Short mmCIF file of C-alpha atoms and ligand atoms in Angstrom, two decimals:
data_model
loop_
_atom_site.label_atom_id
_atom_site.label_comp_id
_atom_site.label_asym_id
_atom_site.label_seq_id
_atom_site.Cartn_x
_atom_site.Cartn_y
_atom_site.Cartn_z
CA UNK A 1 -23.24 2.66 -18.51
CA UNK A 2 -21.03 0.85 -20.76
CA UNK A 3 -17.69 1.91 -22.16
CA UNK A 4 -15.34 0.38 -24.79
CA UNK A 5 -11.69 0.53 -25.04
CA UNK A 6 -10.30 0.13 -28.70
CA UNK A 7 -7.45 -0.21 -30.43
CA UNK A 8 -5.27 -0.62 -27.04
CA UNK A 9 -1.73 -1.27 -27.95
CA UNK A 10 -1.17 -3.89 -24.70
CA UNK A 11 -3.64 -4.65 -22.20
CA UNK A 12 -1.42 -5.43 -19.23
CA UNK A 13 -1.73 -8.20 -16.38
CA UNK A 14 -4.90 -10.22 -18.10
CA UNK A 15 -6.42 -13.17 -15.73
CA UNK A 16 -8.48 -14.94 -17.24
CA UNK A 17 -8.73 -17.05 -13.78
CA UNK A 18 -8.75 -15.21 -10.89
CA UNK A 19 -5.06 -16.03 -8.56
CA UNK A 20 -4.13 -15.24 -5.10
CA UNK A 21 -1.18 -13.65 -5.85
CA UNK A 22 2.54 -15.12 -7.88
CA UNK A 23 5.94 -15.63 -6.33
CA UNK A 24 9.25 -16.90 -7.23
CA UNK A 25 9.79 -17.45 -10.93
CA UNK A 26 5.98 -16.85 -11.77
CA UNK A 27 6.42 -12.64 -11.04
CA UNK A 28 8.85 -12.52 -14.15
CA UNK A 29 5.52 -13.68 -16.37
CA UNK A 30 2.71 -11.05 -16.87
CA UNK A 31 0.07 -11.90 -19.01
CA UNK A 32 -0.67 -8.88 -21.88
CA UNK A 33 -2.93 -9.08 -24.71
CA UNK A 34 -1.61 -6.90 -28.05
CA UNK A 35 -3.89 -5.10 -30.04
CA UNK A 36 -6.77 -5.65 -27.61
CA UNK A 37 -10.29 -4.70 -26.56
CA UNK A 38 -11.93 -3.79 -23.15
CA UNK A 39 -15.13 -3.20 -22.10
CA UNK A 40 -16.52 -1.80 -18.56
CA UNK A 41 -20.37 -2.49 -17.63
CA UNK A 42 -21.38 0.04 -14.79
CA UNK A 43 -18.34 0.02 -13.54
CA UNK A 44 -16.67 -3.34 -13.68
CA UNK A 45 -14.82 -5.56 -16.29
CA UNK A 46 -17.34 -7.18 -18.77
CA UNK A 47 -15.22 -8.32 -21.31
CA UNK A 48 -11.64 -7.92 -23.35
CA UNK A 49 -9.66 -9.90 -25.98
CA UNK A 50 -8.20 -9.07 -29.05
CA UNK A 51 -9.06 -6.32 -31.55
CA UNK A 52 -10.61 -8.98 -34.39
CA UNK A 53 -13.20 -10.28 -31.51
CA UNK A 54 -14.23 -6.64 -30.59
CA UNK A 55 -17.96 -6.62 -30.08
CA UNK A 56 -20.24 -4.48 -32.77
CA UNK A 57 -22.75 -3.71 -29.91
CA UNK A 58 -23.91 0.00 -29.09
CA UNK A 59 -21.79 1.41 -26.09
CA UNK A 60 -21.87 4.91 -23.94
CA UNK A 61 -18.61 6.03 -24.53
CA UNK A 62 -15.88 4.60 -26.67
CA UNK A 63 -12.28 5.69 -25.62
CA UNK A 64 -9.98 4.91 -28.87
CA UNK A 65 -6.64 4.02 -27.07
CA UNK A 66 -4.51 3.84 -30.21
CA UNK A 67 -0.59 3.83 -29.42
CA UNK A 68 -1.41 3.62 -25.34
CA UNK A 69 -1.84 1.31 -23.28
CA UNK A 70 -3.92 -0.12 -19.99
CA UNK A 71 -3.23 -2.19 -16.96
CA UNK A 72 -5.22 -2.17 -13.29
CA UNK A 73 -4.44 0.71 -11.10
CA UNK A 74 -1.52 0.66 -8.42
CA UNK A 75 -2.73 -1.82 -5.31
CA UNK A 76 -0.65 0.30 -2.60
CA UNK A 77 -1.34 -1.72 0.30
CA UNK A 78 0.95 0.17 2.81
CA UNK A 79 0.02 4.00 3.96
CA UNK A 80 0.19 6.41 6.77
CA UNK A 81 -2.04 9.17 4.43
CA UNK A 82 -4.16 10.43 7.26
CA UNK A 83 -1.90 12.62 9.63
CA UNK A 84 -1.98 15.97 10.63
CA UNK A 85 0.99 18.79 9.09
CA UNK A 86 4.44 17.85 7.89
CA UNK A 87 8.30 17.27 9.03
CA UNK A 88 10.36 18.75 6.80
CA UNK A 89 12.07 20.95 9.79
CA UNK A 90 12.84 16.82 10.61
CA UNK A 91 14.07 16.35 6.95
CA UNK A 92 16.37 19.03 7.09
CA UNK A 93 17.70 17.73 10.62
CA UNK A 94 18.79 14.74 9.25
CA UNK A 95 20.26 16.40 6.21
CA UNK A 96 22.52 18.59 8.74
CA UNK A 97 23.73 14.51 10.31
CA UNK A 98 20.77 13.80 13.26
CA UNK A 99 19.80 9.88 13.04
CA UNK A 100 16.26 8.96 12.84
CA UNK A 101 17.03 7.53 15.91
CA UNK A 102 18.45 11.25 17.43
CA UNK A 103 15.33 13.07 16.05
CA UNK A 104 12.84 10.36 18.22
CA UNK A 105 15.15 10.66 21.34
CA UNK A 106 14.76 14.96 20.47
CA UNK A 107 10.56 14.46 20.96
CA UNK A 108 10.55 14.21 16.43
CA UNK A 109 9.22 11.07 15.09
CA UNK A 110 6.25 9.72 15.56
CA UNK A 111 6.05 11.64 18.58
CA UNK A 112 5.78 14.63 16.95
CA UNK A 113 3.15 14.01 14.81
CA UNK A 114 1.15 12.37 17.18
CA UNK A 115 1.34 15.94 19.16
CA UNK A 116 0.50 17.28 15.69
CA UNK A 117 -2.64 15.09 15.57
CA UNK A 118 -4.07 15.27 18.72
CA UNK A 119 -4.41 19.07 18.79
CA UNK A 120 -5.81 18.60 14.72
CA UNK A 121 -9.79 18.40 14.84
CA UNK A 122 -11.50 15.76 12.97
CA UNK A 123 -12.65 18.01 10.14
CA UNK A 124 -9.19 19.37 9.65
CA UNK A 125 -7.89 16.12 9.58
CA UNK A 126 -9.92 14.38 6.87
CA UNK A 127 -9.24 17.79 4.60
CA UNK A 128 -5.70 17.00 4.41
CA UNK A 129 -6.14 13.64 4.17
CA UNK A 130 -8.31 13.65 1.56
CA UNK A 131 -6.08 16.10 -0.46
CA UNK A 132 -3.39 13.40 -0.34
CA UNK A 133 -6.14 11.25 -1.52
CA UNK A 134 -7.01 12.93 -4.27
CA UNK A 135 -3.46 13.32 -5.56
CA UNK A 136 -2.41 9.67 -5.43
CA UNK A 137 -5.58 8.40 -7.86
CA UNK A 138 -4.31 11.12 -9.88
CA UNK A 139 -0.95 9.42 -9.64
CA UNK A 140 -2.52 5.77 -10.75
CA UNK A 141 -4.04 4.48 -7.24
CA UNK A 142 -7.12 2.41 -7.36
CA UNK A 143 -6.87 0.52 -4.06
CA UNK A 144 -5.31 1.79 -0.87
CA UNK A 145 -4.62 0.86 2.57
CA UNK A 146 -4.38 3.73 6.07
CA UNK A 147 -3.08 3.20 8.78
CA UNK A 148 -4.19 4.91 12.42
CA UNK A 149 -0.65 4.99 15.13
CA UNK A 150 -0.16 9.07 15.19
CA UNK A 151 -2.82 9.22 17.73
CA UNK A 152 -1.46 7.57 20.03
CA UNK A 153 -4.66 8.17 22.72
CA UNK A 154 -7.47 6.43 22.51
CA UNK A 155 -9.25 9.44 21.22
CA UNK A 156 -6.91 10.26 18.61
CA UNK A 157 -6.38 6.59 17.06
CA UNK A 158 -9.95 6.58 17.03
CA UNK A 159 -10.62 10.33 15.54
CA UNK A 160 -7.72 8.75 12.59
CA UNK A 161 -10.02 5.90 11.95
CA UNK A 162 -12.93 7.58 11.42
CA UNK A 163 -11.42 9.82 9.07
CA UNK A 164 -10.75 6.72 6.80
CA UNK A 165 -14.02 5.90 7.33
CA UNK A 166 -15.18 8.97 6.03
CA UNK A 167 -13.02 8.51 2.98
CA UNK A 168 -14.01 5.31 2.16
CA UNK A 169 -17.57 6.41 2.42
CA UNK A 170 -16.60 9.31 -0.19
CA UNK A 171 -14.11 8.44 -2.52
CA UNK A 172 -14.82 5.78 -5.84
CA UNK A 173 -10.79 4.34 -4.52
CA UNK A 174 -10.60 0.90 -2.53
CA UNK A 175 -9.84 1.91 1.09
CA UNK A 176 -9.02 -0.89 3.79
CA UNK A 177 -8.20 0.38 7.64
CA UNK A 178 -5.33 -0.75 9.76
CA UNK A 179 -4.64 -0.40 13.65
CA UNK A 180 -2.13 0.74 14.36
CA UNK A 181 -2.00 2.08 18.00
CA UNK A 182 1.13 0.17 18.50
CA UNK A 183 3.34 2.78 16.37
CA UNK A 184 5.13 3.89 19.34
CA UNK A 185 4.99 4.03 23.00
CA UNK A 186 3.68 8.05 23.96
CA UNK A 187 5.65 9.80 26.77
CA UNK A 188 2.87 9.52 29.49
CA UNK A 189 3.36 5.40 28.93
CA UNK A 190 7.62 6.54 28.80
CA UNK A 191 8.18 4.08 31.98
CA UNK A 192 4.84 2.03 31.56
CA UNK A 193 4.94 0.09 27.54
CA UNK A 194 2.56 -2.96 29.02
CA UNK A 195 0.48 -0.57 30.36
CA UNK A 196 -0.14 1.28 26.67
CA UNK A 197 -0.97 -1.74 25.19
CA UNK A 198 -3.03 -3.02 27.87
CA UNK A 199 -4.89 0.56 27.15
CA UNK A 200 -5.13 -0.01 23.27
CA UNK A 201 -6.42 -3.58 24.10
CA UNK A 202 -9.31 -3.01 26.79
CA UNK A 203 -10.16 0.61 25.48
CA UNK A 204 -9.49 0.82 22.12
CA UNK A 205 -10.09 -2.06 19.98
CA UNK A 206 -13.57 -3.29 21.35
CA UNK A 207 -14.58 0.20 20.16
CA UNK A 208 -12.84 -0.88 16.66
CA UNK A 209 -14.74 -3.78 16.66
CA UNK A 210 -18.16 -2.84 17.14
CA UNK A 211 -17.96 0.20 14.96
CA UNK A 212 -15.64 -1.63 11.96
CA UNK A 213 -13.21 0.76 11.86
CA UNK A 214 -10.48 -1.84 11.24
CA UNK A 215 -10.10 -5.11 8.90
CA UNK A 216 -6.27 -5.36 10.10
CA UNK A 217 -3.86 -4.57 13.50
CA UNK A 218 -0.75 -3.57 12.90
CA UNK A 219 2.21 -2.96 15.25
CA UNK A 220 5.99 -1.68 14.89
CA UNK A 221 7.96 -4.59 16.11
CA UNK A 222 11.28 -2.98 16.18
CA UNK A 223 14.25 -2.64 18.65
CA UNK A 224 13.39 0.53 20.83
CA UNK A 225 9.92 0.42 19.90
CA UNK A 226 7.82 -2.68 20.55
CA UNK A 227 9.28 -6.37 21.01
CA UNK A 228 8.24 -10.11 19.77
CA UNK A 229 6.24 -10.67 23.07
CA UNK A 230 4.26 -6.97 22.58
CA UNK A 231 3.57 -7.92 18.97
CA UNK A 232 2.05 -11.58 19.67
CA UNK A 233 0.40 -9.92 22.51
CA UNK A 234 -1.51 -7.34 20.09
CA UNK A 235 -2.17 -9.99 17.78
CA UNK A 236 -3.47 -12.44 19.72
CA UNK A 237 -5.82 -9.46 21.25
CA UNK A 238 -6.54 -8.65 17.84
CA UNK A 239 -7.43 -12.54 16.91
CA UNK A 240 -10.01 -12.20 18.97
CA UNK A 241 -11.99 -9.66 17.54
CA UNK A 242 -11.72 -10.44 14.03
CA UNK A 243 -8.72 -8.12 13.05
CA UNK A 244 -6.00 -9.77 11.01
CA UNK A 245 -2.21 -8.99 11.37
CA UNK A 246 0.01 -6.62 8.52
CA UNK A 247 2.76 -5.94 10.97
CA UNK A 248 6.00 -3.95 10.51
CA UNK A 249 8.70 -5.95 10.70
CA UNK A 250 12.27 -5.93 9.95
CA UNK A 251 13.01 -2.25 9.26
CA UNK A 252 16.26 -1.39 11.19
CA UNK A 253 17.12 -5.03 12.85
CA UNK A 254 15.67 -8.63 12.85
CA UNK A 255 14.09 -9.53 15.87
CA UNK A 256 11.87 -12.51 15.12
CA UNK A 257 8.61 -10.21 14.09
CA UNK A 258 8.47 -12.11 10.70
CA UNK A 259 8.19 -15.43 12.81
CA UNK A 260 5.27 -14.32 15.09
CA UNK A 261 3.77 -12.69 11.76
CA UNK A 262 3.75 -15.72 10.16
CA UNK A 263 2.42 -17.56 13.66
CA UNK A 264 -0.51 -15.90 13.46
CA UNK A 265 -1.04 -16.01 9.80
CA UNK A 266 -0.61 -12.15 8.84
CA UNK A 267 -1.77 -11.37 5.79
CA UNK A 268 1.32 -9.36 5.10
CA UNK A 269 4.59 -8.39 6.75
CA UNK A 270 5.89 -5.19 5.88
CA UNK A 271 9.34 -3.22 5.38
CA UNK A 272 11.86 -6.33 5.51
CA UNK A 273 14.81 -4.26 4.58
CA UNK A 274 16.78 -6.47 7.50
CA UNK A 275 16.67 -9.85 6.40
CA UNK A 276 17.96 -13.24 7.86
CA UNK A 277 18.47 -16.75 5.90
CA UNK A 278 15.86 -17.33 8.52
CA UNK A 279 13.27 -14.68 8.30
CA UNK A 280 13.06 -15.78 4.43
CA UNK A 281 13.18 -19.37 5.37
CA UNK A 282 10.17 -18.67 7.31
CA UNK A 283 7.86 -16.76 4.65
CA UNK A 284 8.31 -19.73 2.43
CA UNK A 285 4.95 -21.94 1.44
CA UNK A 286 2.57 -19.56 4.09
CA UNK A 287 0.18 -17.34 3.07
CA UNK A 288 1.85 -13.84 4.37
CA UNK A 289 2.95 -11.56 1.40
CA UNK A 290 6.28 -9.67 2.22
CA UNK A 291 5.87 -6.41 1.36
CA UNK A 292 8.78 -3.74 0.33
CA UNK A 293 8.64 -0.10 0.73
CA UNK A 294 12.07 0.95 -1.32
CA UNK A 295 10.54 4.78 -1.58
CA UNK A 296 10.97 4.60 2.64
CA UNK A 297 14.67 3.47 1.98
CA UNK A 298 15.73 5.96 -0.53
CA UNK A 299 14.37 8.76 1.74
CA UNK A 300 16.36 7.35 4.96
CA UNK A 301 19.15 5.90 2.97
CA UNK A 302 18.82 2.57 4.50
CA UNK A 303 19.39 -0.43 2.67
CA UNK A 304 16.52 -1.86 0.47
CA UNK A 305 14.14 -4.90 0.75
CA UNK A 306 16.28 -7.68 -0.86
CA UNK A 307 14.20 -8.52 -3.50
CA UNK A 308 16.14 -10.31 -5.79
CA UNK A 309 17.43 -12.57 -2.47
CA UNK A 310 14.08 -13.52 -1.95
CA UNK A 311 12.08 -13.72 -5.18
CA UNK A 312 15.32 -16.23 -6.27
CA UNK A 313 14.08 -18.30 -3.14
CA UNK A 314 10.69 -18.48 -4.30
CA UNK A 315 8.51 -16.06 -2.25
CA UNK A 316 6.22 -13.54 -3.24
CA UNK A 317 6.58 -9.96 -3.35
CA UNK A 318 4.46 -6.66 -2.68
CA UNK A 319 5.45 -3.45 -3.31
CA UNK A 320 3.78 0.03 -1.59
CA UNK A 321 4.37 3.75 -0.91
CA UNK A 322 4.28 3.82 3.05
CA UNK A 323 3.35 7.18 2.18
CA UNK A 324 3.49 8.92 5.70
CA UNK A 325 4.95 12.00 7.21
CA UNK A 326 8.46 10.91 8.66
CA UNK A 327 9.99 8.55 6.29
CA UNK A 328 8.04 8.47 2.81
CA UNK A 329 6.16 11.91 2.62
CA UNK A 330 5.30 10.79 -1.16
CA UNK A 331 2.36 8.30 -2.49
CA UNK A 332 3.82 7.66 -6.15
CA UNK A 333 3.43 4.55 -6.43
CA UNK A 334 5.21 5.39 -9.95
CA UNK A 335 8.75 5.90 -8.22
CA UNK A 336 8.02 3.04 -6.09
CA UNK A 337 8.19 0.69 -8.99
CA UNK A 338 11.28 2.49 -10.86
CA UNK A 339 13.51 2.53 -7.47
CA UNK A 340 12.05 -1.24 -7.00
CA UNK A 341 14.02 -2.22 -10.64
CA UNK A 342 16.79 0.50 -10.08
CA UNK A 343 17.81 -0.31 -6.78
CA UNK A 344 16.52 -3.72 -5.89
CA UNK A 345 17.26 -5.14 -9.45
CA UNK A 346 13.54 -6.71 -10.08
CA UNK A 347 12.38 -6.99 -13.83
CA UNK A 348 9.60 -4.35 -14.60
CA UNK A 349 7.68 -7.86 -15.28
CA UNK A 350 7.96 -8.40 -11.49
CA UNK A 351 7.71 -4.58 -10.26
CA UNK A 352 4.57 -4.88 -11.95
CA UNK A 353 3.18 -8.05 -10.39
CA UNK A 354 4.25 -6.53 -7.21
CA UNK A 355 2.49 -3.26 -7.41
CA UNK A 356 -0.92 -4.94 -8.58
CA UNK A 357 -1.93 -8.58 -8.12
CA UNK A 358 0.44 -9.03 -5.19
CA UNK A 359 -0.74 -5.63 -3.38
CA UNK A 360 -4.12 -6.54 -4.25
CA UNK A 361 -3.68 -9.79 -1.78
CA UNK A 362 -1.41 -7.69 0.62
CA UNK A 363 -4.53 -5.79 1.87
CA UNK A 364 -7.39 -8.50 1.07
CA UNK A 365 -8.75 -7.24 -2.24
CA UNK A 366 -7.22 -9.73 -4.36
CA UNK A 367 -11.13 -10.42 -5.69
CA UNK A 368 -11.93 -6.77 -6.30
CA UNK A 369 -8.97 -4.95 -7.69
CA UNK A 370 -4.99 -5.79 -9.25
CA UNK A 371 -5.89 -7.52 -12.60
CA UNK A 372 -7.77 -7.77 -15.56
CA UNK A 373 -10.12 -9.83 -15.11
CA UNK A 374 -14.32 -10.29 -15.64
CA UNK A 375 -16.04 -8.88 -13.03
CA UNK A 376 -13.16 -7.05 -11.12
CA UNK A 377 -13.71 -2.90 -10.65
CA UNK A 378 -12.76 -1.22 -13.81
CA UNK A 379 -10.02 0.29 -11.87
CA UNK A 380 -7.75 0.62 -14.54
CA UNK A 381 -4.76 3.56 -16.13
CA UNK A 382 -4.94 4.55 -19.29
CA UNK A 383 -1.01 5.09 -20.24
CA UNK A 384 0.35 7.97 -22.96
CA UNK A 385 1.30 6.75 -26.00
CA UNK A 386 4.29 4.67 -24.82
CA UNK A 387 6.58 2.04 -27.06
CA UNK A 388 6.65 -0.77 -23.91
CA UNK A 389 5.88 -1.20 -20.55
CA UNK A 390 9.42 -1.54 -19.66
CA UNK A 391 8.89 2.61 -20.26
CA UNK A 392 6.89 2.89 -17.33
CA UNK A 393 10.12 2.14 -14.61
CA UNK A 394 12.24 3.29 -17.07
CA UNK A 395 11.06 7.00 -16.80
CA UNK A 396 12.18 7.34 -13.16
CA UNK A 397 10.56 10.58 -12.27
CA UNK A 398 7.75 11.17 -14.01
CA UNK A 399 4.65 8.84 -14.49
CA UNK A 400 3.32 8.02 -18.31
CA UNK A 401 -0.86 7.98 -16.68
CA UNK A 402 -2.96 9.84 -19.44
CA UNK A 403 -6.12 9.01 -17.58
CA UNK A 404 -7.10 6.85 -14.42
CA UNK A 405 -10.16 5.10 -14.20
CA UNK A 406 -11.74 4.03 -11.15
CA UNK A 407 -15.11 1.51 -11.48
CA UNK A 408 -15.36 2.87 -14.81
CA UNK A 409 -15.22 6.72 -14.57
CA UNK A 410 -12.60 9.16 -15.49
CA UNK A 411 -10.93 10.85 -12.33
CA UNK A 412 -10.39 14.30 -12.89
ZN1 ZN B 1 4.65 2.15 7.63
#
């Protein structure tokens, strides 16, 4: 099967080389190509360059995309998709003046949807799931990471990661699986945290291992939830069978999880809205991708990642949805990357970056997925017919996707 692209008005974030991902100065550059070509061979990137090279060869399909243009679907490598009903009861709490904190200490949270969970059955669960799926490809998704953590038993964490499994199994999108047992502590651990984790390490992850249900552990190193000394003790547990660290970090106060992220080489630390001199200090010249979550900020009203702070010193950025039931209930990665220049001043140039190369390499897909480049999936959007790409934040709201392509073929 072989498909041409003609006539494309900009082809968006070319690589001719394939990168890790680009920090500092280097996010403000993306690579287009004007008046360009593209061509997808059974289901991956065979070839583009400008309109005078276009090939004369015989193709499948030929998709004339005169006045539009294309760039690699959204890379969100930060999601909670697979849980079990909603919270807006929660939502309007919080409205009438309850903290986050208040609706946790009420049995809300993360507590509440574990409850949620646990009583869902595994069938039930992977139907809404999947319908959440299904809507964020429509929304310009190509690659996506889920997280387990609202099971909170050994059974339910593992009932959550087979559910992704069963996704990934039937879905064209790019699915990678986190652990996250260590969301929060459940009230039969209330008086007894060590013992919970001691649980998720000697029941729980061996079972992860020898099925692969995981590539990453995860755990919610916050004040009131778990501390430095839980975290490296999770990581170091997950070290040991292969798992690698994307850890939250940083969300309401600044403990030190960025240092023992970047101790045991995380592939990403995630949230960040609370940073130090020192918790950027540390990110600087490693190989863990900060990633912000500004959609989880404008729904809780706390401050936002400081992006500008930290792009200025250098690092590299991610952006995703943290699409999940308490704090983001949306997966649009579209608003993410308006709110990310609205609110945390980048340059669509680096939104971009962020929301594609850089969340490739946030949940170890960097080779498969987040540019245009030979032999990556032909996971690709096919805008409206838009005057720049500077159009795409601008348009806060609303999303300018005609079509989305994943390894080739149209979603519908
Ligand atoms: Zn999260």
């Amino acid at each position: 099967m072989t498909t041409l692209f003609k006539n494309i008005k900009e082809l968006i974030q070319v690589r001719d080389k394939q990168i890790d991902f680009v920090s500092g100065a280097a996010m403000k550059i993306l690579p287009t190509i004007k008046n360009a070509f593209l061509v997808v061979e059974n289901g991956l990137i065979s070839d583009y360059g400008k309109m005078y090279e276009c090939p004369n060869s015989e193709f499948d399909m030929i998709v004339d995309a005169t006045g539009k243009m294309i760039l690699p679907s959204w890379c969100d490598s930060h999601t909670h998709i697979v849980y079990a009903g909603n919270r807006e009861g929660e939502f309007v709490d919080r409205i009438n003046g309850l903290s986050y904190e208040d609706i946790a200490n009420n049995g809300g949270g993360i507590l509440n949807s574990a409850k949620k969970l646990q009583e869902t059955s595994e069938d039930d669960l992977y139907n809404q799931s999947k319908t959440r799926l299904e809507e964020v490809m429509q929304l310009g998704t190509g690659a996506v990471e889920i997280k387990s953590g609202y099971g909170l038993t050994a059974d339910a964490e593992l009932k959550m990661l087979r559910v992704i499994k069963r996704l990934k199994e039937n879905y064209p999108i790019e699915i990678k699986a986190t652990f996250l047992g260590a969301h929060a502590v459940p009230l039969n651990y209330k008086n007894n945290k060590r013992g919970y984790l001691q649980m998720l390490i000697d029941d729980v992850m061996p079972i992860i291992a020898s099925e692969n249900l995981a590539e990453y552990v995860d755990i919610f190193c916050e004040t009131g939830y778990f501390s430095v000394e839980d975290t490296a003790l999770i990581l170091e547990a997950g070290k040991k069978l292969g798992l690698i660290p994307k850890i939250h970090v940083n969300q309401f106060t600044a403990i030190g999880g960025v240092q023992v992220g970047v101790k045991y080489k995380a592939l990403s630390v995630d949230h960040l809205e609370e940073m130090r001199d020192e918790d950027i200090e540390a990110l600087k010249n490693t190989k863990t991708m900060p990633v912000a979550l500004p959609s989880c900020s404008y729904f809780l009203s706390i401050p936002y990642t400081p992006a500008r702070k930290m792009i200025d010193a250098g690092l590299p950025l991610a952006l995703a949805t943290d699409y999940n039931p308490g704090s983001t209930p949306s997966g649009n990665m579209n608003f993410v990357i308006s709110t990310a220049c609205i609110k945390m001043k980048m340059t669509p140039e680096e939104a971009l970056n962020a929301a594609t190369v850089n969340g490739a390499y946030a949940m170890g897909l960097g080779k498969q997925v987040g540019s245009i480049t030979k032999g990556k999936l032909a996971n690709i959007i096919l805008t409206k017919p838009i005057n720049s790409y500077g159009f795409i934040p601008y348009s806060f709201g609303n999303h300018q996707i005609e079509k989305v392509y994943l390894k080739g073929l149209e979603i519908k």
